Amino acid sequence: MPRIYTELPFEPLTWLQRCVLADLRTLCVGMDAYIADPTRTSPSGQPLGGANFLLVAGCCAAIEYCGHLYAQGSNDEQRALAFIRRFLVPVNPRYAEVDELFWKCFRNGTIHLSWPKRIELPGQEAIRTGAGNELSDPHLAPAGEIEGASFMVNGRRVLADLEAAVSGDFGEWLRLNDSPALLERAAPQPYRASGDTLLRQVANVRRWVRPA
């Protein structure tokens, strides 16, 4: 059944733990099934993927939401980086060394272009980027089997770091800063359509409503 959340107020910490992070845990269960199945195919015979980039993208979306709640910065990227620096660096100090590079390559790459961006500088060998799908794979570190520079992120480790932050310092911050403004940021954000095309499409959606 589809779930639509319209009743407010709701508790942001519960939403994070039982919905945002829970969805990412569900993805990990599917990844475990993929790893355990040597056929790597769906019941219909279609090939399955490891979901390594998808998990990283989902974790980045969760980080962006947490940054939106933390609300330190003038745009989405600044707020996400502020969250990483305040709440993920204490969990894993390596984030402090590459936080902006992580965001530019992995968030912007995987969410917009399906895989992380490769790092290139004029006259230098490119730094390859990638993501693993097993807990033992490298995280914020080079890929051991690849020659030359590389930058790997492990989505399972990002999720574990998020879990630690939400159950620890960030969860405490949410409890201490409970306010109408926080609830408003945590809730689904409004989209106010304008212009002929969008207003026509809004009317289309309204026509889909089933008669009572």
C-alpha positions as YAML, in Angstrom:
chain: A
units: angstrom
residues:
- id: 1
  name: MET
  ca: [0.00, 0.00, 0.00]
- id: 2
  name: PRO
  ca: [1.28, 3.51, -0.74]
- id: 3
  name: ARG
  ca: [1.95, 5.70, 2.26]
- id: 4
  name: ILE
  ca: [1.11, 9.40, 2.26]
- id: 5
  name: TYR
  ca: [2.02, 11.46, 5.29]
- id: 6
  name: THR
  ca: [-0.17, 14.53, 5.68]
- id: 7
  name: GLU
  ca: [-0.97, 14.57, 9.39]
- id: 8
  name: LEU
  ca: [1.12, 17.06, 11.34]
- id: 9
  name: PRO
  ca: [2.84, 17.45, 13.65]
- id: 10
  name: PHE
  ca: [5.02, 14.36, 13.55]
- id: 11
  name: GLU
  ca: [8.25, 13.59, 15.36]
- id: 12
  name: PRO
  ca: [11.34, 14.13, 13.13]
- id: 13
  name: LEU
  ca: [13.54, 11.62, 14.97]
- id: 14
  name: THR
  ca: [10.92, 8.89, 14.56]
- id: 15
  name: TRP
  ca: [10.58, 9.75, 10.88]
- id: 16
  name: LEU
  ca: [14.35, 9.49, 10.43]
- id: 17
  name: GLN
  ca: [14.67, 6.16, 12.23]
- id: 18
  name: ARG
  ca: [11.51, 4.41, 11.04]
- id: 19
  name: CYS
  ca: [11.26, 5.73, 7.48]
- id: 20
  name: VAL
  ca: [14.37, 7.44, 6.07]
- id: 21
  name: LEU
  ca: [16.97, 5.08, 7.54]
- id: 22
  name: ALA
  ca: [14.56, 2.13, 7.52]
- id: 23
  name: ASP
  ca: [14.24, 2.39, 3.73]
- id: 24
  name: LEU
  ca: [18.03, 2.24, 3.44]
- id: 25
  name: ARG
  ca: [18.10, -0.82, 5.70]
- id: 26
  name: THR
  ca: [15.56, -2.45, 3.40]
- id: 27
  name: LEU
  ca: [17.88, -1.80, 0.48]
- id: 28
  name: CYS
  ca: [20.70, -3.52, 2.39]
- id: 29
  name: VAL
  ca: [18.50, -6.60, 2.86]
- id: 30
  name: GLY
  ca: [18.06, -6.75, -0.90]
- id: 31
  name: MET
  ca: [21.81, -6.34, -1.39]
- id: 32
  name: ASP
  ca: [22.40, -9.28, 0.96]
- id: 33
  name: ALA
  ca: [20.01, -11.40, -1.10]
- id: 34
  name: TYR
  ca: [21.82, -10.36, -4.29]
- id: 35
  name: ILE
  ca: [25.21, -11.33, -2.83]
- id: 36
  name: ALA
  ca: [23.87, -14.69, -1.61]
- id: 37
  name: ASP
  ca: [22.27, -15.60, -4.97]
- id: 38
  name: PRO
  ca: [24.87, -16.84, -7.49]
- id: 39
  name: THR
  ca: [22.42, -16.43, -10.39]
- id: 40
  name: ARG
  ca: [22.16, -12.63, -9.87]
- id: 41
  name: THR
  ca: [18.83, -12.66, -11.71]
- id: 42
  name: SER
  ca: [15.26, -11.67, -10.82]
- id: 43
  name: PRO
  ca: [12.38, -14.19, -10.80]
- id: 44
  name: SER
  ca: [11.52, -12.95, -14.32]
- id: 45
  name: GLY
  ca: [15.07, -13.69, -15.50]
- id: 46
  name: GLN
  ca: [16.27, -10.07, -15.66]
- id: 47
  name: PRO
  ca: [19.81, -9.31, -14.42]
- id: 48
  name: LEU
  ca: [20.16, -7.78, -10.96]
- id: 49
  name: GLY
  ca: [22.68, -5.17, -9.84]
- id: 50
  name: GLY
  ca: [24.54, -4.74, -6.59]
- id: 51
  name: ALA
  ca: [22.78, -1.46, -5.65]
- id: 52
  name: ASN
  ca: [26.11, -0.05, -4.47]
- id: 53
  name: PHE
  ca: [25.62, 3.34, -6.14]
- id: 54
  name: LEU
  ca: [21.92, 3.39, -5.25]
- id: 55
  name: LEU
  ca: [22.69, 2.95, -1.55]
- id: 56
  name: VAL
  ca: [25.24, 5.78, -1.66]
- id: 57
  name: ALA
  ca: [22.67, 8.00, -3.41]
- id: 58
  name: GLY
  ca: [20.06, 7.14, -0.79]
- id: 59
  name: CYS
  ca: [22.48, 7.91, 2.03]
- id: 60
  name: CYS
  ca: [23.30, 11.25, 0.42]
- id: 61
  name: ALA
  ca: [19.59, 12.04, 0.22]
- id: 62
  name: ALA
  ca: [19.33, 11.21, 3.95]
- id: 63
  name: ILE
  ca: [22.32, 13.44, 4.72]
- id: 64
  name: GLU
  ca: [20.72, 16.26, 2.74]
- id: 65
  name: TYR
  ca: [17.51, 15.87, 4.73]
- id: 66
  name: CYS
  ca: [19.44, 15.90, 8.00]
- id: 67
  name: GLY
  ca: [21.24, 19.02, 6.83]
- id: 68
  name: HIS
  ca: [17.88, 20.59, 6.06]
- id: 69
  name: LEU
  ca: [16.82, 19.91, 9.64]
- id: 70
  name: TYR
  ca: [20.11, 21.21, 11.08]
- id: 71
  name: ALA
  ca: [19.70, 24.34, 8.93]
- id: 72
  name: GLN
  ca: [23.25, 25.69, 9.13]
- id: 73
  name: GLY
  ca: [24.09, 27.29, 5.79]
- id: 74
  name: SER
  ca: [22.53, 29.26, 2.98]
- id: 75
  name: ASN
  ca: [21.91, 26.43, 0.48]
- id: 76
  name: ASP
  ca: [21.35, 22.68, 0.42]
- id: 77
  name: GLU
  ca: [25.02, 21.79, -0.11]
- id: 78
  name: GLN
  ca: [26.25, 24.05, 2.68]
- id: 79
  name: ARG
  ca: [23.65, 22.63, 5.06]
- id: 80
  name: ALA
  ca: [24.60, 19.04, 4.16]
- id: 81
  name: LEU
  ca: [28.29, 19.77, 4.68]
- id: 82
  name: ALA
  ca: [27.53, 21.46, 8.01]
- id: 83
  name: PHE
  ca: [25.70, 18.31, 9.12]
- id: 84
  name: ILE
  ca: [28.61, 16.10, 8.00]
- id: 85
  name: ARG
  ca: [31.15, 18.25, 9.85]
- id: 86
  name: ARG
  ca: [29.14, 18.46, 13.05]
- id: 87
  name: PHE
  ca: [27.70, 14.95, 13.27]
- id: 88
  name: LEU
  ca: [29.53, 12.52, 10.96]
- id: 89
  name: VAL
  ca: [33.11, 13.66, 11.54]
- id: 90
  name: PRO
  ca: [32.94, 12.62, 15.23]
- id: 91
  name: VAL
  ca: [31.83, 9.16, 14.05]
- id: 92
  name: ASN
  ca: [34.54, 8.91, 11.38]
- id: 93
  name: PRO
  ca: [37.17, 11.68, 11.27]
- id: 94
  name: ARG
  ca: [38.07, 10.77, 7.66]
- id: 95
  name: TYR
  ca: [35.01, 12.75, 6.50]
- id: 96
  name: ALA
  ca: [36.80, 15.95, 7.53]
- id: 97
  name: GLU
  ca: [39.52, 15.24, 4.95]
- id: 98
  name: VAL
  ca: [37.19, 14.78, 1.96]
- id: 99
  name: ASP
  ca: [33.71, 16.00, 2.88]
- id: 100
  name: GLU
  ca: [33.26, 18.43, -0.01]
- id: 101
  name: LEU
  ca: [34.90, 16.09, -2.52]
- id: 102
  name: PHE
  ca: [32.61, 13.30, -1.30]
- id: 103
  name: TRP
  ca: [29.59, 15.52, -1.84]
- id: 104
  name: LYS
  ca: [30.61, 16.83, -5.28]
- id: 105
  name: CYS
  ca: [31.55, 13.41, -6.65]
- id: 106
  name: PHE
  ca: [29.20, 11.00, -4.94]
- id: 107
  name: ARG
  ca: [26.07, 13.00, -4.14]
- id: 108
  name: ASN
  ca: [26.02, 15.06, -7.32]
- id: 109
  name: GLY
  ca: [27.29, 12.20, -9.46]
- id: 110
  name: THR
  ca: [25.10, 9.33, -8.26]
- id: 111
  name: ILE
  ca: [21.87, 11.30, -7.83]
- id: 112
  name: HIS
  ca: [22.09, 13.22, -11.10]
- id: 113
  name: LEU
  ca: [24.17, 10.94, -13.33]
- id: 114
  name: SER
  ca: [23.74, 7.41, -11.86]
- id: 115
  name: TRP
  ca: [27.38, 6.97, -10.81]
- id: 116
  name: PRO
  ca: [30.03, 9.05, -9.00]
- id: 117
  name: LYS
  ca: [32.04, 11.62, -10.88]
- id: 118
  name: ARG
  ca: [35.67, 10.87, -11.70]
- id: 119
  name: ILE
  ca: [38.17, 13.41, -10.30]
- id: 120
  name: GLU
  ca: [40.28, 15.09, -12.96]
- id: 121
  name: LEU
  ca: [42.90, 17.85, -12.82]
- id: 122
  name: PRO
  ca: [44.84, 19.18, -15.84]
- id: 123
  name: GLY
  ca: [48.07, 17.30, -16.42]
- id: 124
  name: GLN
  ca: [47.40, 14.74, -13.70]
- id: 125
  name: GLU
  ca: [46.18, 11.17, -13.75]
- id: 126
  name: ALA
  ca: [42.46, 10.94, -13.05]
- id: 127
  name: ILE
  ca: [41.35, 9.64, -9.66]
- id: 128
  name: ARG
  ca: [38.81, 6.88, -10.14]
- id: 129
  name: THR
  ca: [35.79, 6.75, -7.86]
- id: 130
  name: GLY
  ca: [33.60, 3.83, -6.90]
- id: 131
  name: ALA
  ca: [31.39, 2.24, -4.26]
- id: 132
  name: GLY
  ca: [31.30, -1.21, -2.74]
- id: 133
  name: ASN
  ca: [28.30, -3.23, -1.61]
- id: 134
  name: GLU
  ca: [29.80, -5.33, 1.19]
- id: 135
  name: LEU
  ca: [30.60, -4.06, 4.68]
- id: 136
  name: SER
  ca: [34.25, -5.03, 4.29]
- id: 137
  name: ASP
  ca: [34.71, -2.93, 1.14]
- id: 138
  name: PRO
  ca: [36.85, 0.25, 1.44]
- id: 139
  name: HIS
  ca: [35.24, 3.42, 2.77]
- id: 140
  name: LEU
  ca: [36.73, 6.89, 2.30]
- id: 141
  name: ALA
  ca: [39.81, 5.06, 1.15]
- id: 142
  name: PRO
  ca: [41.47, 3.75, -2.02]
- id: 143
  name: ALA
  ca: [40.41, 0.54, -3.75]
- id: 144
  name: GLY
  ca: [43.11, -1.94, -2.90]
- id: 145
  name: GLU
  ca: [42.94, -3.88, -6.18]
- id: 146
  name: ILE
  ca: [43.23, -0.82, -8.47]
- id: 147
  name: GLU
  ca: [46.57, 0.69, -9.42]
- id: 148
  name: GLY
  ca: [46.84, 4.45, -9.12]
- id: 149
  name: ALA
  ca: [44.76, 6.86, -7.07]
- id: 150
  name: SER
  ca: [41.16, 5.97, -6.28]
- id: 151
  name: PHE
  ca: [38.45, 7.19, -3.93]
- id: 152
  name: MET
  ca: [35.96, 4.62, -2.67]
- id: 153
  name: VAL
  ca: [32.83, 5.06, -0.60]
- id: 154
  name: ASN
  ca: [30.98, 2.22, 1.11]
- id: 155
  name: GLY
  ca: [27.25, 2.88, 1.30]
- id: 156
  name: ARG
  ca: [26.81, 0.42, 4.16]
- id: 157
  name: ARG
  ca: [29.41, 2.32, 6.15]
- id: 158
  name: VAL
  ca: [27.79, 5.67, 5.36]
- id: 159
  name: LEU
  ca: [24.51, 4.22, 6.59]
- id: 160
  name: ALA
  ca: [26.18, 2.91, 9.75]
- id: 161
  name: ASP
  ca: [27.70, 6.35, 10.36]
- id: 162
  name: LEU
  ca: [24.28, 7.96, 9.87]
- id: 163
  name: GLU
  ca: [22.72, 5.46, 12.27]
- id: 164
  name: ALA
  ca: [25.35, 6.34, 14.87]
- id: 165
  name: ALA
  ca: [24.74, 10.07, 14.43]
- id: 166
  name: VAL
  ca: [20.94, 9.79, 14.57]
- id: 167
  name: SER
  ca: [20.99, 7.52, 17.61]
- id: 168
  name: GLY
  ca: [23.62, 9.75, 19.25]
- id: 169
  name: ASP
  ca: [24.49, 13.43, 18.93]
- id: 170
  name: PHE
  ca: [22.09, 14.36, 16.13]
- id: 171
  name: GLY
  ca: [19.18, 12.63, 17.83]
- id: 172
  name: GLU
  ca: [20.00, 14.55, 21.00]
- id: 173
  name: TRP
  ca: [20.22, 17.79, 18.99]
- id: 174
  name: LEU
  ca: [16.76, 17.13, 17.56]
- id: 175
  name: ARG
  ca: [15.32, 16.56, 21.02]
- id: 176
  name: LEU
  ca: [16.93, 19.71, 22.45]
- id: 177
  name: ASN
  ca: [15.91, 21.88, 19.49]
- id: 178
  name: ASP
  ca: [12.32, 20.73, 19.16]
- id: 179
  name: SER
  ca: [10.33, 23.72, 17.91]
- id: 180
  name: PRO
  ca: [7.61, 24.67, 15.42]
- id: 181
  name: ALA
  ca: [10.35, 25.78, 13.01]
- id: 182
  name: LEU
  ca: [12.02, 22.35, 13.16]
- id: 183
  name: LEU
  ca: [8.69, 20.60, 12.58]
- id: 184
  name: GLU
  ca: [8.04, 22.83, 9.59]
- id: 185
  name: ARG
  ca: [11.43, 21.95, 8.09]
- id: 186
  name: ALA
  ca: [10.90, 18.25, 8.79]
- id: 187
  name: ALA
  ca: [7.49, 18.14, 7.11]
- id: 188
  name: PRO
  ca: [6.91, 17.66, 3.35]
- id: 189
  name: GLN
  ca: [7.77, 20.94, 1.66]
- id: 190
  name: PRO
  ca: [5.17, 22.76, -0.46]
- id: 191
  name: TYR
  ca: [5.51, 23.17, -4.19]
- id: 192
  name: ARG
  ca: [3.62, 26.17, -5.52]
- id: 193
  name: ALA
  ca: [3.08, 25.66, -9.22]
- id: 194
  name: SER
  ca: [2.92, 28.62, -11.57]
- id: 195
  name: GLY
  ca: [2.86, 29.09, -15.33]
- id: 196
  name: ASP
  ca: [0.47, 27.72, -17.90]
- id: 197
  name: THR
  ca: [2.11, 24.29, -18.37]
- id: 198
  name: LEU
  ca: [2.42, 23.48, -14.68]
- id: 199
  name: LEU
  ca: [-1.06, 24.75, -13.82]
- id: 200
  name: ARG
  ca: [-2.49, 22.65, -16.63]
- id: 201
  name: GLN
  ca: [-0.68, 19.62, -15.23]
- id: 202
  name: VAL
  ca: [-1.98, 20.35, -11.74]
- id: 203
  name: ALA
  ca: [-5.47, 20.33, -13.23]
- id: 204
  name: ASN
  ca: [-4.67, 16.96, -14.83]
- id: 205
  name: VAL
  ca: [-3.73, 15.53, -11.44]
- id: 206
  name: ARG
  ca: [-6.94, 16.83, -9.89]
- id: 207
  name: ARG
  ca: [-8.92, 15.05, -12.60]
- id: 208
  name: TRP
  ca: [-7.38, 11.74, -11.57]
- id: 209
  name: VAL
  ca: [-9.28, 11.86, -8.27]
- id: 210
  name: ARG
  ca: [-11.74, 9.00, -8.06]
- id: 211
  name: PRO
  ca: [-15.36, 10.03, -7.57]
- id: 212
  name: ALA
  ca: [-16.64, 9.59, -4.03]
...
